[in-house]
C-alpha positions as semicolon CSV with decimal commas, in nm:
position;residue;x (nm);y (nm);z (nm)
1;M;19,128;9,462;7,444
2;N;18,754;9,505;7,510
3;N;18,541;9,243;7,685
4;Y;18,402;9,104;7,359
5;D;18,748;9,048;7,207
6;M;18,877;8,903;7,534
7;E;18,590;8,653;7,549
8;S;18,634;8,563;7,182
9;E;19,005;8,491;7,221
10;A;18,949;8,294;7,542
11;L;18,676;8,084;7,383
12;K;18,891;8,014;7,078
13;K;19,172;7,884;7,298
14;L;18,947;7,690;7,536
15;S;18,742;7,541;7,251
16;K;19,055;7,391;7,099
17;M;19,152;7,245;7,437
18;A;18,802;7,105;7,491
19;E;18,794;6,948;7,145
20;E;19,135;6,788;7,188
21;S;19,046;6,652;7,533
22;G;18,715;6,516;7,398
23;Y;18,858;6,335;7,097
24;I;18,876;5,955;7,115
25;K;19,074;5,758;6,858
26;P;18,842;5,563;6,623
27;E;19,047;5,242;6,660
28;L;18,954;5,230;7,030
29;Y;18,589;5,181;6,939
30;R;18,687;4,877;6,734
31;R;18,921;4,744;7,003
32;Y;18,653;4,750;7,273
33;E;18,371;4,653;7,032
34;V;18,176;4,969;7,104
35;K;17,888;5,006;6,858
36;R;17,874;5,375;6,783
37;G;17,524;5,512;6,748
38;L;17,404;5,180;6,894
39;R;17,434;5,029;6,548
40;D;17,628;4,731;6,414
41;L;17,872;4,781;6,128
42;D;17,603;4,657;5,886
43;G;17,364;4,925;6,013
44;K;17,146;4,693;6,220
45;G;17,035;4,852;6,546
46;V;17,156;4,713;6,878
47;L;16,866;4,552;7,063
48;V;16,809;4,755;7,381
49;G;16,442;4,696;7,457
50;L;16,108;4,540;7,366
51;T;15,795;4,717;7,243
52;E;15,448;4,636;7,114
53;I;15,385;4,984;6,976
54;G;15,560;4,999;6,640
55;E;15,772;4,781;6,415
56;V;15,998;4,863;6,123
57;H;16,060;4,566;5,892
58;S;16,316;4,586;5,612
59;Y;16,490;4,250;5,572
60;I;16,467;3,874;5,625
61;M;16,736;3,623;5,722
62;D;16,779;3,328;5,484
63;E;17,036;3,065;5,588
64;G;17,228;3,326;5,782
65;E;17,222;3,580;5,497
66;K;17,053;3,916;5,540
67;I;16,823;3,983;5,244
68;S;16,659;4,323;5,198
69;V;16,285;4,333;5,132
70;P;16,041;4,617;5,062
71;G;16,000;4,816;5,383
72;R;15,700;4,776;5,611
73;L;15,584;4,997;5,897
74;I;15,355;4,827;6,148
75;Y;15,148;4,996;6,420
76;R;15,039;4,760;6,700
77;G;15,065;4,464;6,462
78;I;14,870;4,629;6,178
79;D;15,046;4,724;5,855
80;I;15,040;5,100;5,793
81;R;14,918;5,035;5,438
82;D;14,605;4,865;5,572
83;I;14,544;5,146;5,821
84;V;14,566;5,409;5,547
85;K;14,351;5,203;5,312
86;G;14,088;5,160;5,584
87;F;14,022;5,524;5,667
88;S;14,080;5,640;5,308
89;E;13,814;5,405;5,168
90;D;13,572;5,531;5,435
91;D;13,663;5,890;5,339
92;R;13,759;5,969;5,700
93;F;14,049;6,146;5,864
94;G;14,283;5,889;6,015
95;F;14,519;6,057;6,260
96;E;14,289;6,046;6,562
97;E;14,207;5,678;6,497
98;T;14,579;5,607;6,465
99;A;14,649;5,787;6,792
100;Y;14,390;5,569;6,968
101;L;14,546;5,254;6,822
102;L;14,900;5,349;6,929
103;L;14,795;5,453;7,279
104;F;14,551;5,174;7,365
105;G;14,654;4,883;7,143
106;N;14,332;4,838;6,944
107;L;14,133;5,019;6,679
108;P;13,839;5,213;6,823
109;D;13,479;5,136;6,738
110;Q;13,244;5,427;6,673
111;N;13,159;5,482;7,040
112;A;13,522;5,461;7,153
113;Q;13,626;5,701;6,877
114;K;13,355;5,950;6,976
115;E;13,457;5,935;7,343
116;F;13,825;5,975;7,253
117;L;13,756;6,281;7,039
118;Q;13,556;6,433;7,323
119;L;13,848;6,381;7,561
120;L;14,087;6,550;7,317
121;S;13,850;6,842;7,265
122;L;13,865;6,918;7,639
123;H;14,230;7,016;7,603
124;E;14,252;7,176;7,256
125;R;14,242;7,527;7,399
126;L;14,540;7,645;7,600
127;P;14,505;7,768;7,961
128;E;14,375;8,121;8,001
129;D;14,635;8,387;7,913
130;F;14,892;8,114;7,827
131;T;14,927;8,234;7,467
132;R;14,985;8,594;7,576
133;D;15,208;8,529;7,877
134;V;15,417;8,234;7,755
135;I;15,418;8,226;7,374
136;L;15,379;8,589;7,266
137;K;15,600;8,751;7,531
138;A;15,918;8,564;7,435
139;P;15,891;8,459;7,069
140;S;16,172;8,241;6,942
141;K;16,313;8,222;6,591
142;D;16,297;7,844;6,622
143;I;15,945;7,705;6,671
144;M;16,079;7,378;6,818
145;N;16,237;7,590;7,093
146;T;15,901;7,758;7,151
147;L;15,731;7,418;7,158
148;A;15,971;7,275;7,417
149;R;15,951;7,586;7,633
150;S;15,570;7,584;7,615
151;V;15,553;7,219;7,717
152;L;15,772;7,290;8,021
153;A;15,557;7,592;8,105
154;L;15,243;7,374;8,109
155;Y;15,395;7,200;8,411
156;S;15,315;7,511;8,613
157;F;14,947;7,489;8,514
158;D;14,912;7,127;8,629
159;E;14,826;7,071;8,995
160;N;14,941;6,708;8,969
161;A;15,238;6,760;8,741
162;D;15,467;6,509;8,919
163;D;15,205;6,237;8,963
164;T;15,325;5,943;8,750
165;S;15,022;5,719;8,810
166;M;14,883;5,579;8,486
167;P;14,553;5,776;8,486
168;N;14,736;6,104;8,544
169;V;15,010;6,036;8,286
170;L;14,744;5,941;8,031
171;K;14,555;6,264;8,104
172;Q;14,875;6,463;8,057
173;C;14,954;6,286;7,730
174;L;14,604;6,345;7,593
175;K;14,635;6,710;7,691
176;L;14,964;6,744;7,501
177;I;14,837;6,558;7,194
178;A;14,537;6,792;7,183
179;C;14,717;7,122;7,237
180;F;15,040;7,062;7,039
181;P;14,886;7,213;6,721
182;S;14,803;7,536;6,908
183;L;15,145;7,554;7,076
184;A;15,325;7,513;6,744
185;V;15,102;7,733;6,527
186;Y;15,083;8,016;6,780
187;G;15,460;7,992;6,822
188;Y;15,496;8,040;6,447
189;H;15,257;8,337;6,440
190;A;15,450;8,500;6,725
191;F;15,776;8,451;6,535
192;N;15,623;8,576;6,211
193;H;15,484;8,886;6,382
194;Y;15,778;8,991;6,600
195;H;16,063;8,876;6,376
196;G;15,896;8,904;6,035
197;D;15,686;9,219;6,083
198;Q;15,374;9,034;5,966
199;S;15,021;9,066;6,098
200;L;14,940;8,854;6,404
201;Y;14,663;8,596;6,363
202;I;14,541;8,383;6,653
203;H;14,255;8,150;6,556
204;S;14,108;7,921;6,821
205;P;14,086;7,547;6,746
206;R;13,742;7,407;6,671
207;A;13,611;7,089;6,833
208;D;13,426;6,991;6,514
209;L;13,747;6,980;6,307
210;S;14,013;6,712;6,285
211;I;14,365;6,789;6,405
212;A;14,484;6,824;6,044
213;E;14,199;7,065;5,964
214;N;14,269;7,268;6,277
215;I;14,637;7,304;6,188
216;L;14,548;7,453;5,848
217;A;14,263;7,665;5,987
218;M;14,477;7,811;6,266
219;L;14,780;7,862;6,041
220;R;14,611;8,046;5,755
221;P;14,483;8,404;5,791
222;D;14,145;8,319;5,636
223;S;14,126;7,967;5,790
224;S;14,039;7,821;5,449
225;Y;14,159;7,489;5,306
226;T;14,046;7,228;5,057
227;K;13,943;6,876;5,153
228;L;14,240;6,729;4,963
229;E;14,481;6,958;5,147
230;A;14,346;6,852;5,486
231;K;14,343;6,483;5,394
232;L;14,702;6,493;5,272
233;L;14,820;6,666;5,589
234;D;14,624;6,410;5,791
235;L;14,801;6,132;5,601
236;A;15,140;6,288;5,673
237;L;15,051;6,296;6,045
238;V;14,954;5,927;6,036
239;L;15,280;5,828;5,864
240;H;15,496;6,021;6,113
241;A;15,315;5,920;6,432
242;E;15,542;5,627;6,520
243;H;15,853;5,453;6,391
244;G;15,948;5,192;6,648
245;G;16,115;5,247;6,984
246;G;16,458;5,269;6,824
247;N;16,418;5,612;6,667
248;N;16,617;5,872;6,858
249;S;16,338;6,079;7,014
250;S;16,129;5,777;7,118
251;F;16,438;5,621;7,275
252;V;16,497;5,950;7,457
253;T;16,140;5,927;7,587
254;H;16,211;5,582;7,730
255;V;16,542;5,693;7,881
256;V;16,404;6,004;8,048
257;T;16,083;5,833;8,159
258;S;16,288;5,559;8,327
259;T;16,421;5,816;8,575
260;G;16,071;5,868;8,716
261;T;16,046;6,228;8,601
262;D;15,727;6,411;8,498
263;T;15,556;6,392;8,160
264;Y;15,639;6,750;8,062
265;S;16,013;6,698;8,117
266;A;16,011;6,371;7,922
267;I;15,828;6,519;7,623
268;A;16,042;6,835;7,622
269;A;16,349;6,610;7,602
270;A;16,197;6,425;7,306
271;I;16,131;6,759;7,133
272;G;16,497;6,849;7,184
273;A;16,597;6,523;7,016
274;L;16,361;6,573;6,722
275;K;16,485;6,928;6,670
276;G;16,825;6,796;6,560
277;P;16,869;6,810;6,182
278;R;16,982;6,446;6,175
279;H;16,640;6,346;6,305
280;G;16,355;6,584;6,237
281;G;16,483;6,844;5,993
282;A;16,575;6,638;5,687
283;N;16,271;6,737;5,477
284;I;16,379;7,102;5,502
285;K;16,708;7,006;5,340
286;V;16,521;6,822;5,064
287;V;16,320;7,132;4,975
288;Q;16,630;7,352;4,982
289;M;16,818;7,104;4,762
290;F;16,537;7,101;4,506
291;D;16,519;7,482;4,507
292;D;16,889;7,487;4,424
293;M;16,844;7,214;4,164
294;K;16,559;7,396;3,989
295;E;16,774;7,707;3,970
296;K;17,073;7,519;3,828
297;L;16,898;7,289;3,577
298;K;16,826;7,424;3,232
299;N;16,592;7,137;3,143
300;W;16,399;6,956;3,418
301;D;16,325;6,669;3,178
302;D;16,689;6,601;3,089
303;D;16,798;6,286;3,276
304;E;17,162;6,341;3,188
305;E;17,161;6,694;3,329
306;I;16,988;6,575;3,648
307;E;17,242;6,294;3,688
308;H;17,524;6,545;3,649
309;Y;17,378;6,766;3,923
310;L;17,336;6,469;4,159
311;T;17,693;6,359;4,089
312;Q;17,810;6,710;4,174
313;V;17,618;6,689;4,503
314;L;17,784;6,357;4,588
315;S;18,122;6,505;4,495
316;K;18,060;6,791;4,739
317;N;18,064;7,041;4,453
318;A;17,697;7,139;4,461
319;F;17,424;7,255;4,700
320;D;17,557;7,255;5,061
321;R;17,869;7,050;4,973
322;S;17,784;6,787;5,233
323;G;17,805;6,503;4,980
324;L;17,447;6,398;5,064
325;I;17,145;6,364;4,838
326;Y;16,881;6,451;5,095
327;G;16,571;6,234;5,110
328;I;16,750;5,935;4,958
329;G;16,853;5,649;5,186
330;H;16,751;5,546;5,536
331;A;16,922;5,387;5,836
332;V;16,679;5,091;5,826
333;Y;16,494;5,081;5,494
334;S;16,681;4,996;5,176
335;I;16,453;4,877;4,894
336;S;16,168;5,110;4,989
337;D;16,030;5,327;5,268
338;P;15,658;5,242;5,291
339;R;15,578;5,593;5,409
340;A;15,731;5,744;5,093
341;V;15,549;5,489;4,874
342;I;15,212;5,576;5,030
343;L;15,272;5,951;5,028
344;K;15,383;5,964;4,666
345;G;15,043;5,862;4,525
346;Y;14,862;6,138;4,714
347;V;15,133;6,393;4,635
348;A;15,059;6,349;4,264
349;Q;14,693;6,443;4,325
350;L;14,780;6,758;4,517
351;A;15,045;6,858;4,261
352;Q;14,779;6,838;3,991
353;E;14,538;7,048;4,200
354;K;14,811;7,308;4,257
355;G;14,937;7,310;3,898
356;L;15,278;7,177;4,003
357;E;15,296;6,865;3,787
358;D;15,634;6,968;3,641
359;E;15,787;6,995;3,987
360;F;15,635;6,661;4,092
361;N;15,780;6,500;3,778
362;L;16,123;6,637;3,874
363;Y;16,090;6,477;4,217
364;A;15,992;6,148;4,055
365;K;16,291;6,162;3,820
366;V;16,532;6,229;4,105
367;E;16,376;5,944;4,303
368;N;16,453;5,706;4,016
369;L;16,793;5,844;3,918
370;A;16,951;5,912;4,259
371;P;16,998;5,545;4,363
372;Q;17,166;5,473;4,027
373;V;17,397;5,773;4,063
374;I;17,487;5,673;4,420
375;E;17,564;5,317;4,308
376;K;17,794;5,444;4,033
377;F;17,962;5,686;4,268
378;N;18,017;5,431;4,545
379;T;17,990;5,065;4,440
380;M;18,020;4,953;4,804
381;Y;17,706;5,146;4,906
382;K;17,396;4,951;5,007
383;T;17,074;4,969;4,809
384;V;16,897;5,298;4,873
385;S;16,556;5,445;4,800
386;A;16,355;5,758;4,872
387;N;16,258;5,804;5,237
388;V;15,952;5,982;5,378
389;D;16,139;6,314;5,397
390;F;16,180;6,312;5,019
391;Y;15,812;6,389;4,959
392;S;15,691;6,528;5,294
393;G;15,868;6,861;5,249
394;F;15,716;6,896;4,901
395;V;15,375;6,823;5,054
396;Y;15,415;7,094;5,317
397;K;15,540;7,337;5,055
398;M;15,233;7,272;4,837
399;L;15,017;7,327;5,145
400;N;15,184;7,668;5,190
401;I;15,314;7,560;5,526
402;P;15,617;7,774;5,614
403;M;15,949;7,592;5,641
404;E;15,977;7,693;6,007
405;M;15,676;7,467;6,073
406;F;15,807;7,151;5,900
407;T;15,968;6,996;6,209
408;P;15,697;7,119;6,451
409;I;15,439;6,934;6,238
410;F;15,655;6,623;6,276
411;A;15,633;6,682;6,654
412;I;15,253;6,731;6,640
413;S;15,238;6,383;6,490
414;R;15,513;6,209;6,689
415;I;15,378;6,326;7,029
416;V;15,142;6,030;6,989
417;G;15,430;5,783;6,959
418;W;15,621;5,950;7,243
419;S;15,314;5,927;7,465
420;A;15,269;5,558;7,385
421;H;15,635;5,487;7,462
422;R;15,619;5,682;7,791
423;I;15,313;5,482;7,895
424;E;15,483;5,156;7,793
425;E;15,793;5,238;7,999
426;I;15,582;5,318;8,307
427;A;15,358;5,012;8,262
428;N;15,659;4,780;8,267
429;C;15,819;4,935;8,577
430;G;16,160;4,911;8,416
431;K;16,493;5,000;8,571
432;I;16,653;5,336;8,509
433;I;16,825;5,316;8,171
434;R;17,195;5,353;8,232
435;P;17,427;5,216;7,961
436;A;17,796;5,164;8,026
437;Y;18,082;5,379;7,896
438;K;18,441;5,260;7,922
439;S;18,699;5,519;8,019
440;V;19,010;5,506;7,797
441;A;19,186;5,797;7,968
442;P;19,531;5,715;8,112
443;R;19,566;5,741;8,491
444;R;19,757;6,048;8,614
445;S;19,867;6,202;8,940
446;Y;19,729;6,528;9,071
447;L;19,979;6,814;9,044
448;K;19,980;7,105;9,283
449;M;19,926;7,450;9,135
450;D;20,295;7,555;9,153
451;E;20,402;7,227;8,978
452;R;20,183;7,261;8,668
């Protein structure tokens, strides 16, 4: 037996042992009232902290009864719909303004906004030779891996990397917010060149462009984009910037920050959380599901045929056989996800510009039909609606953003929320976050080697 076969057989045997030793009977969670996933049986999150940064509102209590309401997303007390309406009516990009609001608690006036943009522009460009020595020399097939590795590498370029005083942490956060687009885009170009045999393009960010514009300009070979394209990407960044302290990666930021570690380690941990397909990769699944659907459907306008496909998905007989209609349903929202509602109106405009009205209409049909199909399939299921992932993947696809960049763009946006949560954890001088786990293993005696 060669070394490869020996290792394979050993791992097969040991994996089974590890899985069996790691399994805990489900009834034990009920017996000890352990709330798996930190969620109640009705889906309500377990309260583990307080925040002023973001709020997700999806229900009201009336005489002890939980009643679902249209979803609301609130940044620092301001409804996301009002934020979007404000910068849209002024025909401005909104992500930088939103970042200021989330970090500092108030909307910037013109002078504050100008000063903030100047601070960001100081850190848009990566350290000298960083792209060559860190990103291009070890390209990864997963851009989130590249992003995390690059963030950790920036530690070595910071003379005060372990200083957790507020001014230094804020400087580090601003640096990461500013350079995340370059880290992600250059990571993609390295992957595309070394693993896809494509030409290598490295465009420098421009201080006169918004973050959304810079992403498109650095990503595309000719650096061209339309105003609508940039504004829709900017909107997507605004909608993904924050989602309350309870989302997985923001909670990770609080947990890791509470240990007293450096900013780069905390943000790299958050990137690792977002990389998981249960958190940051859902819009990729939506696009893949629709690609499969378009291939299978004979008539995109036939409601009955669409319902049949969706039923097959739920029955685990279509697409990836997971039984999930991706982009439909959310852990918190039920009647509506405000991010999806806002995005949908702008998606229609871009679909018209791109000549993709038929595909947009298919998305709209699935959005309407999927909740009905789910209700028929499982009468005990709660009310569901389209979530932000339902349309965001379609947006990125229309913008010719490669699928490998979908989750990194989420990270480019959410670094703002992570930074705000890191600052909030430090400002409140909290204890190290250390939840309790109950051991349910039976007590045993140690056996000597010749007695086993």
